[in-house]
């Protein structure tokens, strides 16, 4: 089945220790998104890629970076995780960025804990 | 600014009907989405409305009134597995999704 896969599902890191989260997709979608979601809050968009065109949200901290080496894979790097970065990180994909019926499909998420 | 409002929490009884409301103020409108999110899991797509009216999909229906900036999600014949958060999201004029914080629905036997 076509899907969005995230690894790992649970990640524990230490304060200040870099961590990388990964996402892959078999849907052949052009657009990939990274969201941060804290408990009982709306998902917050960090980045999105249309193909390899990178789009950084204005309020995404510099501590977060992203890479998309090819259509299928996307990575989220957190250079120096703080306690406030503990959250669920969601990867999503869609076919194209500019069409109203362009549904976003989510992976299962990575739950990040910072000790 | 852009804003999506939904009730924080609702409670309903198994087998009953519940309506979850969403009001929005956004820069432009290119459609409204409803997602279901079980605790600790990712959101899953439920419905999409871009024209006024009711879209029915099995036990779930979604309604939109663009002039009122209003939508609702109607869940019929509630089952215990429907206990989840329901997120309303609007696609604005820049084709960005603006998300509500979600409505936590608790189903009681």
mmCIF file of N, CA and C in Angstrom, chain A residues 35 37 42-43 45 48 88 90 97-101 103-104 106-108, chain B residues 30 33 35 37 40-43 45 48 87 91 95-97 99-101:
data_model
loop_
_atom_site.group_PDB
_atom_site.id
_atom_site.type_symbol
_atom_site.label_atom_id
_atom_site.label_comp_id
_atom_site.label_asym_id
_atom_site.label_seq_id
_atom_site.Cartn_x
_atom_site.Cartn_y
_atom_site.Cartn_z
ATOM 1 N N UNK A 35 5.566 19.113 10.274
ATOM 2 C CA UNK A 35 4.800 19.816 11.283
ATOM 3 C C UNK A 35 5.319 19.439 12.664
ATOM 4 N N UNK A 37 3.680 19.224 16.515
ATOM 5 C CA UNK A 37 2.408 19.293 17.231
ATOM 6 C C UNK A 37 2.631 18.979 18.703
ATOM 7 N N UNK A 42 -2.844 22.783 17.738
ATOM 8 C CA UNK A 42 -2.890 22.571 16.296
ATOM 9 C C UNK A 42 -1.496 22.217 15.775
ATOM 10 N N UNK A 43 -1.423 21.440 14.717
ATOM 11 C CA UNK A 43 -0.117 21.223 14.082
ATOM 12 C C UNK A 43 0.461 22.557 13.611
ATOM 13 N N UNK A 45 3.213 24.259 11.094
ATOM 14 C CA UNK A 45 4.040 23.971 9.929
ATOM 15 C C UNK A 45 5.449 24.536 10.129
ATOM 16 N N UNK A 48 8.073 23.203 4.185
ATOM 17 C CA UNK A 48 7.538 22.329 3.161
ATOM 18 C C UNK A 48 8.407 22.423 1.908
ATOM 19 N N UNK A 88 5.291 15.954 19.118
ATOM 20 C CA UNK A 88 5.103 14.991 18.033
ATOM 21 C C UNK A 88 5.501 15.704 16.745
ATOM 22 N N UNK A 90 5.281 15.514 12.741
ATOM 23 C CA UNK A 90 4.466 14.880 11.717
ATOM 24 C C UNK A 90 4.994 15.233 10.335
ATOM 25 N N UNK A 97 1.045 21.917 -4.458
ATOM 26 C CA UNK A 97 0.778 22.883 -3.399
ATOM 27 C C UNK A 97 -0.363 23.834 -3.668
ATOM 28 N N UNK A 98 -0.813 23.929 -4.898
ATOM 29 C CA UNK A 98 -1.713 25.024 -5.218
ATOM 30 C C UNK A 98 -3.100 24.638 -5.650
ATOM 31 N N UNK A 99 -3.533 23.446 -5.260
ATOM 32 C CA UNK A 99 -4.859 23.062 -5.685
ATOM 33 C C UNK A 99 -5.730 22.830 -4.469
ATOM 34 N N UNK A 100 -6.877 23.406 -4.478
ATOM 35 C CA UNK A 100 -7.736 23.390 -3.302
ATOM 36 C C UNK A 100 -8.075 22.022 -2.786
ATOM 37 N N UNK A 101 -8.214 21.052 -3.677
ATOM 38 C CA UNK A 101 -8.590 19.724 -3.209
ATOM 39 C C UNK A 101 -7.369 18.878 -2.915
ATOM 40 N N UNK A 103 -5.314 17.157 -0.797
ATOM 41 C CA UNK A 103 -5.319 16.655 0.572
ATOM 42 C C UNK A 103 -3.910 16.316 1.025
ATOM 43 N N UNK A 104 -3.630 16.611 2.285
ATOM 44 C CA UNK A 104 -2.359 16.220 2.888
ATOM 45 C C UNK A 104 -2.545 14.882 3.606
ATOM 46 N N UNK A 106 -0.758 12.094 6.147
ATOM 47 C CA UNK A 106 0.221 12.119 7.225
ATOM 48 C C UNK A 106 0.844 10.753 7.484
ATOM 49 N N UNK A 107 2.118 10.790 7.886
ATOM 50 C CA UNK A 107 2.736 9.613 8.451
ATOM 51 C C UNK A 107 2.305 9.453 9.901
ATOM 52 N N UNK A 108 2.761 8.377 10.555
ATOM 53 C CA UNK A 108 2.322 8.092 11.925
ATOM 54 C C UNK A 108 2.920 9.019 12.973
ATOM 55 N N UNK B 30 -9.668 28.430 0.073
ATOM 56 C CA UNK B 30 -9.538 27.430 -0.990
ATOM 57 C C UNK B 30 -9.954 26.055 -0.501
ATOM 58 N N UNK B 33 -11.005 21.422 5.383
ATOM 59 C CA UNK B 33 -10.762 19.999 5.623
ATOM 60 C C UNK B 33 -11.140 19.644 7.058
ATOM 61 N N UNK B 35 -10.120 16.533 9.768
ATOM 62 C CA UNK B 35 -9.258 15.393 10.044
ATOM 63 C C UNK B 35 -9.652 14.798 11.390
ATOM 64 N N UNK B 37 -8.043 12.631 14.611
ATOM 65 C CA UNK B 37 -6.749 12.292 15.209
ATOM 66 C C UNK B 37 -6.973 11.563 16.528
ATOM 67 N N UNK B 40 -2.146 10.281 20.359
ATOM 68 C CA UNK B 40 -0.823 9.751 20.059
ATOM 69 C C UNK B 40 -0.606 9.324 18.628
ATOM 70 N N UNK B 41 -1.591 9.565 17.768
ATOM 71 C CA UNK B 41 -1.473 9.162 16.372
ATOM 72 C C UNK B 41 -1.536 10.371 15.450
ATOM 73 N N UNK B 42 -1.288 10.133 14.173
ATOM 74 C CA UNK B 42 -1.308 11.221 13.193
ATOM 75 C C UNK B 42 -2.740 11.506 12.740
ATOM 76 N N UNK B 43 -2.993 12.708 12.246
ATOM 77 C CA UNK B 43 -4.319 13.015 11.690
ATOM 78 C C UNK B 43 -4.604 12.178 10.443
ATOM 79 N N UNK B 45 -7.382 11.987 7.129
ATOM 80 C CA UNK B 45 -8.318 12.797 6.370
ATOM 81 C C UNK B 45 -9.731 12.244 6.464
ATOM 82 N N UNK B 48 -13.550 17.035 2.758
ATOM 83 C CA UNK B 48 -13.142 18.294 2.137
ATOM 84 C C UNK B 48 -14.380 18.985 1.584
ATOM 85 N N UNK B 87 -10.031 17.798 13.902
ATOM 86 C CA UNK B 87 -9.379 19.059 13.556
ATOM 87 C C UNK B 87 -9.977 19.638 12.284
ATOM 88 N N UNK B 91 -7.715 25.999 3.916
ATOM 89 C CA UNK B 91 -6.647 26.347 2.990
ATOM 90 C C UNK B 91 -6.847 27.800 2.572
ATOM 91 N N UNK B 95 -2.639 28.859 -0.334
ATOM 92 C CA UNK B 95 -2.697 27.400 -0.324
ATOM 93 C C UNK B 95 -1.967 26.809 0.869
ATOM 94 N N UNK B 96 -1.930 27.577 1.971
ATOM 95 C CA UNK B 96 -1.409 27.066 3.225
ATOM 96 C C UNK B 96 -2.588 26.602 4.068
ATOM 97 N N UNK B 97 -2.395 25.492 4.797
ATOM 98 C CA UNK B 97 -3.435 25.001 5.690
ATOM 99 C C UNK B 97 -3.343 25.712 7.029
ATOM 100 N N UNK B 99 -4.737 25.581 10.726
ATOM 101 C CA UNK B 99 -5.334 24.522 11.540
ATOM 102 C C UNK B 99 -6.016 25.072 12.788
ATOM 103 N N UNK B 100 -7.129 24.471 13.150
ATOM 104 C CA UNK B 100 -7.702 24.670 14.467
ATOM 105 C C UNK B 100 -6.994 23.756 15.462
ATOM 106 N N UNK B 101 -7.224 24.023 16.750
ATOM 107 C CA UNK B 101 -6.567 23.231 17.801
ATOM 108 C C UNK B 101 -7.238 21.879 18.004
#
